[in-house]
PDB file of C-alpha atoms in Angstrom:
ATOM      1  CA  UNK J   1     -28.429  37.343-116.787  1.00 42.00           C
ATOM      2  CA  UNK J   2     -30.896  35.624-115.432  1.00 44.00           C
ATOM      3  CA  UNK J   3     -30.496  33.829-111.935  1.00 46.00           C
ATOM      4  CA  UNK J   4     -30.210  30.341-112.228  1.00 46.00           C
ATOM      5  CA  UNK J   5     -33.240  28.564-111.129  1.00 49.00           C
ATOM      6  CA  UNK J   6     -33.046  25.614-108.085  1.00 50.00           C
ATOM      7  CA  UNK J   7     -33.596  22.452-108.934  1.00 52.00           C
ATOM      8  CA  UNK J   8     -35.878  20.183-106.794  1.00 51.00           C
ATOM      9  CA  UNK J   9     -34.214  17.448-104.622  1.00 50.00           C
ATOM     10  CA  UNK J  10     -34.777  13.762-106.790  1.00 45.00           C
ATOM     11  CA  UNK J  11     -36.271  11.311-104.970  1.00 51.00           C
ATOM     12  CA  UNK J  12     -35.885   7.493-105.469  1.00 44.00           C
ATOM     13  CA  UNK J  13     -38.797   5.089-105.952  1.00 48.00           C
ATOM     14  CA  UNK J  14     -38.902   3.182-102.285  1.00 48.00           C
ATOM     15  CA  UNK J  15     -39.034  -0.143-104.093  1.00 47.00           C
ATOM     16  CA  UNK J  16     -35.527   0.251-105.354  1.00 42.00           C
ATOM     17  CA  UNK J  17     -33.955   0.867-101.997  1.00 43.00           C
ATOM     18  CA  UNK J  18     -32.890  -1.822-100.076  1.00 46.00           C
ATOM     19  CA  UNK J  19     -33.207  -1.532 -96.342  1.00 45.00           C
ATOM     20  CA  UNK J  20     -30.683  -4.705 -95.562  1.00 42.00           C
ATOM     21  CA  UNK J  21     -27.642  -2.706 -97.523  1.00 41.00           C
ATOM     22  CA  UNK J  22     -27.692   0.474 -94.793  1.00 43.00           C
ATOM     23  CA  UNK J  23     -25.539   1.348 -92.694  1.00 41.00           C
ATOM     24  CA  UNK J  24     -25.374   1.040 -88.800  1.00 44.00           C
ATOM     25  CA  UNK J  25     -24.860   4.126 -87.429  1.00 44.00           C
ATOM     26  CA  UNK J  26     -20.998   4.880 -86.056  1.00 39.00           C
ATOM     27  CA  UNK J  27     -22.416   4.625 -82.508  1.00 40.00           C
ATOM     28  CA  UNK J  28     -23.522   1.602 -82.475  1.00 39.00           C
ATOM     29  CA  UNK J  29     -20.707  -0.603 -84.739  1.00 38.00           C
ATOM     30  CA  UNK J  30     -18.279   0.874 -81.852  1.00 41.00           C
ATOM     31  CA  UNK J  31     -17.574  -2.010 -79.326  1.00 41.00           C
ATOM     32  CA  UNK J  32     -19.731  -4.497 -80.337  1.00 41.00           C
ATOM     33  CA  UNK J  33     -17.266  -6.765 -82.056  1.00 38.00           C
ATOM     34  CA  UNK J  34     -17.674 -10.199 -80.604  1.00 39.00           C
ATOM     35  CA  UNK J  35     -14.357 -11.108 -78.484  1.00 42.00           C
ATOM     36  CA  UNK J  36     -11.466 -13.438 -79.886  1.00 38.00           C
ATOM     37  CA  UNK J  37     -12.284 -15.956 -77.805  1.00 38.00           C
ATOM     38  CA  UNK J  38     -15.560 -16.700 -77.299  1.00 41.00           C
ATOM     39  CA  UNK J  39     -16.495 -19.767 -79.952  1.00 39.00           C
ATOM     40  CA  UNK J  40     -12.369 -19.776 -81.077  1.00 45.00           C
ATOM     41  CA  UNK J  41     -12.325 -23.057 -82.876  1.00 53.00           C
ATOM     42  CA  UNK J  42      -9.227 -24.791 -82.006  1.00 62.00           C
ATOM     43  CA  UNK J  43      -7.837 -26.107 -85.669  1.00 66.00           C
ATOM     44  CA  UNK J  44      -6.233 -28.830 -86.277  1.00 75.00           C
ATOM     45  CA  UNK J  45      -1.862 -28.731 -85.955  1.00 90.00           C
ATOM     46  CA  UNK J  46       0.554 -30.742 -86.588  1.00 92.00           C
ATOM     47  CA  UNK J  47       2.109 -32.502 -83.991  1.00 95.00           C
ATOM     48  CA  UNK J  48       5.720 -34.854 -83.130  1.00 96.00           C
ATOM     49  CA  UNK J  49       6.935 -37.674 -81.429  1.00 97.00           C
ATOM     50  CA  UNK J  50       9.969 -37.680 -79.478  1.00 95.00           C
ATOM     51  CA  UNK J  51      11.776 -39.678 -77.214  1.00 96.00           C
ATOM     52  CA  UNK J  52      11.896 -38.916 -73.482  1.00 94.00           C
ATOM     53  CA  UNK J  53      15.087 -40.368 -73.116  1.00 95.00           C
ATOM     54  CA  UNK J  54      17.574 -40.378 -75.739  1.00 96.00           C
ATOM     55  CA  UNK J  55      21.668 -39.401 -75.891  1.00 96.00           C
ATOM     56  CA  UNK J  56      24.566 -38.983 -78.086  1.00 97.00           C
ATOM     57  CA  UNK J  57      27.690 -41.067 -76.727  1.00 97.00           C
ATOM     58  CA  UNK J  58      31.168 -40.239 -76.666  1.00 96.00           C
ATOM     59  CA  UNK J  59      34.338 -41.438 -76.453  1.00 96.00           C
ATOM     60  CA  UNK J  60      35.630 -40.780 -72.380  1.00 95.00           C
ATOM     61  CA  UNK J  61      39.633 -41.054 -73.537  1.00 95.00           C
ATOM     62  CA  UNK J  62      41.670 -40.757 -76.703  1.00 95.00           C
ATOM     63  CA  UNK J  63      42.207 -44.485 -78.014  1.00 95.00           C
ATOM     64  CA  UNK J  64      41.637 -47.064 -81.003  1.00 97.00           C
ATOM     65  CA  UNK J  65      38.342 -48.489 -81.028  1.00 97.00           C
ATOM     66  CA  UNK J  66      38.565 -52.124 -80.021  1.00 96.00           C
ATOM     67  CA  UNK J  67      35.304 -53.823 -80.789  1.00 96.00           C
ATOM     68  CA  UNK J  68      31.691 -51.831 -81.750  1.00 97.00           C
ATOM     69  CA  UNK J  69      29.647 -54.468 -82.004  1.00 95.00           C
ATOM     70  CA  UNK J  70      26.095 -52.847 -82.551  1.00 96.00           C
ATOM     71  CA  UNK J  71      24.754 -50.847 -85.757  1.00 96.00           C
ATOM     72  CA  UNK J  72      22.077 -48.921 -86.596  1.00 96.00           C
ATOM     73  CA  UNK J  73      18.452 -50.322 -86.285  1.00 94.00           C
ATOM     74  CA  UNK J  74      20.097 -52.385 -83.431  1.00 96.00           C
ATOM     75  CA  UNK J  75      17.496 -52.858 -80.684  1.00 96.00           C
ATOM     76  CA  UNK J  76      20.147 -53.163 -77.173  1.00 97.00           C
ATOM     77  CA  UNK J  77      19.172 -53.384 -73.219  1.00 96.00           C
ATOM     78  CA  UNK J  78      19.840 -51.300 -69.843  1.00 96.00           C
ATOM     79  CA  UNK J  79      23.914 -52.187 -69.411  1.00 96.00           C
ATOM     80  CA  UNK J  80      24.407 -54.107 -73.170  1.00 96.00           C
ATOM     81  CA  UNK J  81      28.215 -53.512 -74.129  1.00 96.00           C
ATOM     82  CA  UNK J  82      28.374 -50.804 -76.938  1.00 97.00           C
ATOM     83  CA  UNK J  83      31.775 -49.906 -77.578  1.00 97.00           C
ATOM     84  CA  UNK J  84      35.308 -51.227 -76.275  1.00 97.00           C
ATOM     85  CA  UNK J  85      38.200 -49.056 -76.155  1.00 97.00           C
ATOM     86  CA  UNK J  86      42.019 -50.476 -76.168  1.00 96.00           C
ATOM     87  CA  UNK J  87      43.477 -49.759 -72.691  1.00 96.00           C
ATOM     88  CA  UNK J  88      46.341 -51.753 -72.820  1.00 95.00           C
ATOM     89  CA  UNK J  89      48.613 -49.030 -71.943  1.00 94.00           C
ATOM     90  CA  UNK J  90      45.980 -47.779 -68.993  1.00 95.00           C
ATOM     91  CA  UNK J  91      46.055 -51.270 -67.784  1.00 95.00           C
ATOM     92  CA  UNK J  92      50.457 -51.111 -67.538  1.00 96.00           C
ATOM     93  CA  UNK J  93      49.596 -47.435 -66.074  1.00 95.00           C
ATOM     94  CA  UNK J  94      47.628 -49.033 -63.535  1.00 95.00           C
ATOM     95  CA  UNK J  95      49.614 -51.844 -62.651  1.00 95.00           C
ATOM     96  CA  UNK J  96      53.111 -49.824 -62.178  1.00 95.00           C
ATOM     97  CA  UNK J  97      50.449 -47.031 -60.418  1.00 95.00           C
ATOM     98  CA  UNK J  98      49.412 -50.469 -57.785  1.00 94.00           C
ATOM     99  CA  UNK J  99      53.438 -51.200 -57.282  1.00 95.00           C
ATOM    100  CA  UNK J 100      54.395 -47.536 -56.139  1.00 94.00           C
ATOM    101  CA  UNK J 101      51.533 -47.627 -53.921  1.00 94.00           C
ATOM    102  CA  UNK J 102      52.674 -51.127 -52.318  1.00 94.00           C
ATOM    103  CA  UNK J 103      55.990 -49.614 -52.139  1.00 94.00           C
ATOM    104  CA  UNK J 104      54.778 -46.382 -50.487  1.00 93.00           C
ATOM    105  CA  UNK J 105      52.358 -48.254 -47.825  1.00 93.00           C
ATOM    106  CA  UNK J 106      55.353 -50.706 -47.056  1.00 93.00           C
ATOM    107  CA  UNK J 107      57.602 -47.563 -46.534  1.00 92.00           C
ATOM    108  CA  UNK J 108      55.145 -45.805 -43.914  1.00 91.00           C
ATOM    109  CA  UNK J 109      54.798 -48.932 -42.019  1.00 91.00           C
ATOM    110  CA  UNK J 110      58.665 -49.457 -41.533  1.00 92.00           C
ATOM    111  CA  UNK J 111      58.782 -45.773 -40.564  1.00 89.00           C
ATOM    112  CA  UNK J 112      55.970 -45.815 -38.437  1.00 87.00           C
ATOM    113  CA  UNK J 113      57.655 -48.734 -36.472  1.00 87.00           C
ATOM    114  CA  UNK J 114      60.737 -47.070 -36.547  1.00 89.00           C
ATOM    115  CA  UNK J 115      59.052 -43.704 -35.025  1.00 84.00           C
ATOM    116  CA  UNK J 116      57.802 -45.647 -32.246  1.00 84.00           C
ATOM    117  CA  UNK J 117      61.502 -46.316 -31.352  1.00 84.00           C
ATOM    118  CA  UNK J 118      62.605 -42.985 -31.949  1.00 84.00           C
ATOM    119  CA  UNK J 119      64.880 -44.101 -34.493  1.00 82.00           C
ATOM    120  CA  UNK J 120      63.557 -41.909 -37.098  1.00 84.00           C
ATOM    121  CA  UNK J 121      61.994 -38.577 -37.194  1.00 86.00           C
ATOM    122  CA  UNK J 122      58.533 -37.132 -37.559  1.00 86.00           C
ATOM    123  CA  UNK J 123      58.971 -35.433 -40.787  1.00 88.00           C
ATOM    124  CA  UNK J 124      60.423 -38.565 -42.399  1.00 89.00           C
ATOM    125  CA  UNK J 125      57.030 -40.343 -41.063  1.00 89.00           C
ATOM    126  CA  UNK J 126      54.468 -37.262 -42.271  1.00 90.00           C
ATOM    127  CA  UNK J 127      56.561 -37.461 -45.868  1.00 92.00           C
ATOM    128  CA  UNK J 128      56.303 -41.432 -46.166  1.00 91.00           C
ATOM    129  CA  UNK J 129      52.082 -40.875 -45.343  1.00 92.00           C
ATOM    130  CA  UNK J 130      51.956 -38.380 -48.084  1.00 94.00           C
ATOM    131  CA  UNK J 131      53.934 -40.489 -50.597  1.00 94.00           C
ATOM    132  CA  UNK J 132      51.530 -43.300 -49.996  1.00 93.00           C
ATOM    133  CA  UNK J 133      48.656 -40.951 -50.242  1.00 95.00           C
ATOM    134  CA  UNK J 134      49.947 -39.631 -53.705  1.00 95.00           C
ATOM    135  CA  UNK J 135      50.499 -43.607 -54.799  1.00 94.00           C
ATOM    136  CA  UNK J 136      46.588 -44.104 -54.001  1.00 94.00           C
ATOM    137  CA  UNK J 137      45.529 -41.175 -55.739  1.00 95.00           C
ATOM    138  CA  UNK J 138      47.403 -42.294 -58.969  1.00 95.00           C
ATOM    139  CA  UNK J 139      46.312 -45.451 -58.799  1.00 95.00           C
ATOM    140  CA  UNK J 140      42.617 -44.314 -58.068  1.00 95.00           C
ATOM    141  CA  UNK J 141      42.973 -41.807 -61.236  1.00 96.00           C
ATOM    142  CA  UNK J 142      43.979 -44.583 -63.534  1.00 96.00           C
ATOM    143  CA  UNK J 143      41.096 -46.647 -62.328  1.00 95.00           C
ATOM    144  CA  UNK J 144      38.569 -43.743 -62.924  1.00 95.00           C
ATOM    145  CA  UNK J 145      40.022 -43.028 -66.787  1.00 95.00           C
ATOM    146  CA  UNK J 146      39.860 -47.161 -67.317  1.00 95.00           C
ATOM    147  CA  UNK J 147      35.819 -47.485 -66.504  1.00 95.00           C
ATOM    148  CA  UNK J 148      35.878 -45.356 -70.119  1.00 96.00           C
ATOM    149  CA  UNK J 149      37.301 -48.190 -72.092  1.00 96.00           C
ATOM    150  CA  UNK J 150      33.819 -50.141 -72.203  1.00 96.00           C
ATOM    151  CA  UNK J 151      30.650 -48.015 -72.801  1.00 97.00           C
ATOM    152  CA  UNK J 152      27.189 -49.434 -71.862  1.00 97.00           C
ATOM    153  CA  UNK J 153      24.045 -48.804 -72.692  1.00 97.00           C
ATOM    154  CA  UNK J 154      22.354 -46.168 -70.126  1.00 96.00           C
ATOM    155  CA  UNK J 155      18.796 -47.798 -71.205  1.00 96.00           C
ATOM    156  CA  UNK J 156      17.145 -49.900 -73.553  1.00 96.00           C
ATOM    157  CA  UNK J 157      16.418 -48.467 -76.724  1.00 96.00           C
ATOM    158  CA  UNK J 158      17.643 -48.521 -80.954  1.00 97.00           C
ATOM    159  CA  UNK J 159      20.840 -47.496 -82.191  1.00 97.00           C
ATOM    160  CA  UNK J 160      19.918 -44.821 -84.570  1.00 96.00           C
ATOM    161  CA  UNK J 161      23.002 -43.332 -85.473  1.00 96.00           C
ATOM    162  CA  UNK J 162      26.511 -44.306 -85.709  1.00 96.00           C
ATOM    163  CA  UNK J 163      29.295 -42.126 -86.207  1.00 96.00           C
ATOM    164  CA  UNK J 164      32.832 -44.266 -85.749  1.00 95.00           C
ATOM    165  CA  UNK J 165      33.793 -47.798 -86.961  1.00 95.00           C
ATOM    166  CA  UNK J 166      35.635 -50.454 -84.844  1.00 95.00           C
ATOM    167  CA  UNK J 167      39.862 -49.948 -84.856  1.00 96.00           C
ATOM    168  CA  UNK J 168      39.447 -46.281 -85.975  1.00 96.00           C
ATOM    169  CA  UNK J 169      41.186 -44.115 -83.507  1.00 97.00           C
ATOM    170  CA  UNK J 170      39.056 -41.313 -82.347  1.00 97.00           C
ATOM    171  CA  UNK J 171      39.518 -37.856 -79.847  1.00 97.00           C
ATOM    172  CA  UNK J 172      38.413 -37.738 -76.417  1.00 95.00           C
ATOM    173  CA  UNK J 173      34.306 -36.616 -76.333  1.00 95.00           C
ATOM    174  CA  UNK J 174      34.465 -37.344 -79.679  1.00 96.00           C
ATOM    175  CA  UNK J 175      30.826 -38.761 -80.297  1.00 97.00           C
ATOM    176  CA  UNK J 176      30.390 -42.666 -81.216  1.00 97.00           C
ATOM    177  CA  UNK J 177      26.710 -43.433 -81.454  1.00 96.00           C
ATOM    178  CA  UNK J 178      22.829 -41.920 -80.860  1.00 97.00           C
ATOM    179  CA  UNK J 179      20.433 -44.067 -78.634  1.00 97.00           C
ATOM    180  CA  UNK J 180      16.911 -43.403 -78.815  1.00 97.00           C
ATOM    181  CA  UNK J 181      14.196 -45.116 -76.526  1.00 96.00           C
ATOM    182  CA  UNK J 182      11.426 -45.274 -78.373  1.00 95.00           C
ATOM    183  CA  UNK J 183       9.383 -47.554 -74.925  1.00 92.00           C
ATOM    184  CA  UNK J 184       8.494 -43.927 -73.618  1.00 92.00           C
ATOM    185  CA  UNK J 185       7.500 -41.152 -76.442  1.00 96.00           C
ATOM    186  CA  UNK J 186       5.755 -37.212 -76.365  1.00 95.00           C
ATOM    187  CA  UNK J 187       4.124 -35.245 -78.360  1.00 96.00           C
ATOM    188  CA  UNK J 188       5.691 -32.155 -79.083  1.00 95.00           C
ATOM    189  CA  UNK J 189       3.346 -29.274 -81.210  1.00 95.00           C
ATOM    190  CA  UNK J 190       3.528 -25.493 -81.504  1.00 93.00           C
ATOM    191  CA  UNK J 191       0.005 -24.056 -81.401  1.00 92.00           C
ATOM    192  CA  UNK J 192      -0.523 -19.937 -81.451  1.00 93.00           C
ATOM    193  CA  UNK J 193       0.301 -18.483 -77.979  1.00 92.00           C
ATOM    194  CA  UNK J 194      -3.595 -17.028 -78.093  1.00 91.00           C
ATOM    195  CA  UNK J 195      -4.529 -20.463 -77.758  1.00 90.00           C
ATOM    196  CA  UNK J 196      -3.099 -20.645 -73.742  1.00 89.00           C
ATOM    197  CA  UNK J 197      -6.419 -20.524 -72.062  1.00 87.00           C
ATOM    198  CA  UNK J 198      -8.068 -23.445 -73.670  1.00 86.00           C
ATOM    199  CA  UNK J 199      -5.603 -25.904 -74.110  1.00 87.00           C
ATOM    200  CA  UNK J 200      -5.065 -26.203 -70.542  1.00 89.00           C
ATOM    201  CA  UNK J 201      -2.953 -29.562 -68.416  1.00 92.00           C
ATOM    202  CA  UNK J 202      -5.274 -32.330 -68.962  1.00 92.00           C
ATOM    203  CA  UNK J 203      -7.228 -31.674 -71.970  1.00 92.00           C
ATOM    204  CA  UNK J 204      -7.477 -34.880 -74.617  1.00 93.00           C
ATOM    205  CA  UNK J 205      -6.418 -34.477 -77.581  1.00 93.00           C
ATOM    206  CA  UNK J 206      -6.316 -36.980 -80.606  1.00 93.00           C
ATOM    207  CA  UNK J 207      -3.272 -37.935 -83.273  1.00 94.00           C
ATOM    208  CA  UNK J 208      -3.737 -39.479 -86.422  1.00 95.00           C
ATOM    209  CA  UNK J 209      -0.414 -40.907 -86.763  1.00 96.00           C
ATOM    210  CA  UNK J 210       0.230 -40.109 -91.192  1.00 95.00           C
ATOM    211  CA  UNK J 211       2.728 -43.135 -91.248  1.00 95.00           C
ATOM    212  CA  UNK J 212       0.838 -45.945 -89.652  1.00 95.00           C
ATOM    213  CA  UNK J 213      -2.699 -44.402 -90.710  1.00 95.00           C
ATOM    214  CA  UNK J 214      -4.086 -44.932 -87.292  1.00 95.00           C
ATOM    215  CA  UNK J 215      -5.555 -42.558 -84.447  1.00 95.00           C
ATOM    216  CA  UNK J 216      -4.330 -42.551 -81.207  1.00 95.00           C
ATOM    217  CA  UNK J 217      -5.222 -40.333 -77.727  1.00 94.00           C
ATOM    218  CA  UNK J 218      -3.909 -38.480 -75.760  1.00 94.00           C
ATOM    219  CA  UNK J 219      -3.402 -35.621 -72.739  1.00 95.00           C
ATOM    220  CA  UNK J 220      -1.752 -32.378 -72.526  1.00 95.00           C
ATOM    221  CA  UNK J 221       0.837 -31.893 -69.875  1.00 95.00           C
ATOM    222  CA  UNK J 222       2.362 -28.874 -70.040  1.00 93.00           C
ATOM    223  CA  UNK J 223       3.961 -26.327 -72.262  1.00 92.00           C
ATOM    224  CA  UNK J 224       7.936 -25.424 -72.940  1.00 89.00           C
ATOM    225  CA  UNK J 225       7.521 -22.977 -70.697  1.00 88.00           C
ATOM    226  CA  UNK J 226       7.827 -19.962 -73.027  1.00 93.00           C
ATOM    227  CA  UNK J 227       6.457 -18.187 -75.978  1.00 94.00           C
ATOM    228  CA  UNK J 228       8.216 -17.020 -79.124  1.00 92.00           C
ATOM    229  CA  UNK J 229       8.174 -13.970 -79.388  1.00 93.00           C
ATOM    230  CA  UNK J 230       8.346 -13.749 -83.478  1.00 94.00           C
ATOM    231  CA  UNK J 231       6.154 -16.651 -84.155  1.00 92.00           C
ATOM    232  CA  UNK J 232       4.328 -15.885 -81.700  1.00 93.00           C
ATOM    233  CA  UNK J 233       3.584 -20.019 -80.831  1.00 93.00           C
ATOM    234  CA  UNK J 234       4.078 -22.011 -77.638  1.00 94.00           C
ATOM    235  CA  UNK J 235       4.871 -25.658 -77.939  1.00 94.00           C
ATOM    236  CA  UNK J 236       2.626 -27.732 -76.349  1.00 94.00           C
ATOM    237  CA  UNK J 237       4.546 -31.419 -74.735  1.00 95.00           C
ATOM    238  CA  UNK J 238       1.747 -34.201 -74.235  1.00 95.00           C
ATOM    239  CA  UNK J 239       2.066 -37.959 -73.740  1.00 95.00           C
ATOM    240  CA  UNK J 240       0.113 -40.799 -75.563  1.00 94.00           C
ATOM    241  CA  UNK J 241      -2.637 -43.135 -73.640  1.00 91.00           C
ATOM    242  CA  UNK J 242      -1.921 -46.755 -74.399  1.00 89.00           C
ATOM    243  CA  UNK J 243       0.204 -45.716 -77.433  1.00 92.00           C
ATOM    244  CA  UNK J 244       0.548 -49.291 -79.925  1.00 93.00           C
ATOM    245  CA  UNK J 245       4.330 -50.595 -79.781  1.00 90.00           C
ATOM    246  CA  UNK J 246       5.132 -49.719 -83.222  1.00 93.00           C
ATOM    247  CA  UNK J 247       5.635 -45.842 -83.083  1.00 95.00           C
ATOM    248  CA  UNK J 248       8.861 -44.408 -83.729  1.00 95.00           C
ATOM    249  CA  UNK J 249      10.160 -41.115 -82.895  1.00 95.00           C
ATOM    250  CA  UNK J 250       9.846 -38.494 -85.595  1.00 95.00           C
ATOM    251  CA  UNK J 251       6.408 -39.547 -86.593  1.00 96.00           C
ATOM    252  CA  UNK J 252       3.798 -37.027 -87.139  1.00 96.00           C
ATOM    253  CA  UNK J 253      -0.124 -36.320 -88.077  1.00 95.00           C
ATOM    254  CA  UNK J 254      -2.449 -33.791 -87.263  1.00 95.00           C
ATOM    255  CA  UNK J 255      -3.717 -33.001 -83.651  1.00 94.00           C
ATOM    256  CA  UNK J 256      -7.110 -32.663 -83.214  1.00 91.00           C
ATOM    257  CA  UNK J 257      -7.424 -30.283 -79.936  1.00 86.00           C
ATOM    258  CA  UNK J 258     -11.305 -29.852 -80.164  1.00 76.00           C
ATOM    259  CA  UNK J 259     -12.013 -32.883 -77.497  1.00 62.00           C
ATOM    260  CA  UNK J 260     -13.770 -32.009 -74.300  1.00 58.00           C
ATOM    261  CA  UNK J 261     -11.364 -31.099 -71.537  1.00 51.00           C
ATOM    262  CA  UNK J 262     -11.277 -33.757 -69.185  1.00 48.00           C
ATOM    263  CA  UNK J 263     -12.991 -32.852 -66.028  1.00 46.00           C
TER     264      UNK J 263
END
């Protein structure tokens, strides 16, 4: 049989080669990516307002509700009289709590004359000082549970939630209403942990508010403190610069973090 003959190599016409489509060499694609950060453009997120200052209050003794006078949407001030409790029976406490105490302090000073003309003993004195001490205490007690039968507003802000109804008898703790000041607000967003070096304390930032359709500015104050480990975000806490008087916590809108840093 005859040995098969070789066949020349084929070569391409150069015009249908393109020079763009070939490939770096290995070498040189090694290390050359350009790093994460440099030009990162810092998307828009969505961001939050919350209230600074804002609390859930309880009931501070077991009771019928004797007069809640506020409702939700109601706008109160610093000190305004929420809720009132019935103490009636706190009120007799106290009052047979101030007798035994009169009685006790009368006793002591009888026995501390008699003392003083050794006519009585020592131990008959020390017992009559401890009974009046125990009178004061009982009477101080009652006095402490009593400042729970009126609750006050701790500061001026909207009733936003209202969980009991006036002459319903509730538990001690039990919670009565939700006050939200909305005077003093922050903006609360999560933006990817990888984003920590550029948006730093002080950089600007802008809101568009999606319920009121308007823009408003702000600065970057700080973070939560930690990241999350599956989403791998950290929440970014801002405040507003001359925010209008009309936002409510729980609106939201985009953030737009690509402002120059203030210097």
């Amino acid at each position: 049989m005859a040995a098969a003959q070789q066949q020349p190599p084929v070569e391409l016409p150069s015009g249908l080669i393109d020079p763009s489509l070939s490939l770096p060499p290995v070498e040189a694609a090694r290390g050359t990516a350009p790093a994460a950060s440099e030009s990162r453009p810092l998307d828009s997120v969505r961001g939050q307002l919350r209230p600074r200052r804002q609390t859930v209050l309880g009931a501070g003794l077991p009771g019928r509700i004797e007069s809640f006078p506020v409702e939700v949407g109601d706008i109160v001030a610093a000190n305004a009289p929420l809720v009132t409790m019935d103490c009636a029976v706190l009120e007799a406490d106290r009052r047979t709590a101030q007798a035994r105490q009169s009685a006790a302090t009368a006793r002591y000073t009888v026995n501390n004359k008699l003392a003083d003309a050794n006519n009585i003993s020592g131990l008959e004195v020390d017992l009559s000082r401890a009974e009046m001490a125990v009178a004061r205490a009982e009477e101080q007690r009652i006095a402490a549970r009593m400042r729970h039968c009126r609750i006050v507003a701790p500061f001026a802000g909207v009733v936003v939630g209202k969980s009991a109804q006036a002459f319903q008898y509730v538990a001690e703790g039990e919670p009565l209403l939700h006050l939200v000041d909305n005077s003093d607000l922050l903006v609360d967003a999560a933006v990817p942990s990888t984003w920590l070096s550029d948006v730093t304390v002080g950089r600007r930032f802008t809101m568009h508010i999606d319920e009121l359709d308007i823009d408003v500015s702000g600065r970057i104050d700080g973070t939560e403190g930690r990241v999350d480990p599956v989403s791998q975000t950290v929440r970014l806490i801002g405040s507003l610069t001359n925010p209008p008087k009309n936002l409510l916590a729980g609106m939201s809108g985009p953030i737009d973090l690509a402002v120059e840093p203030t210097q």
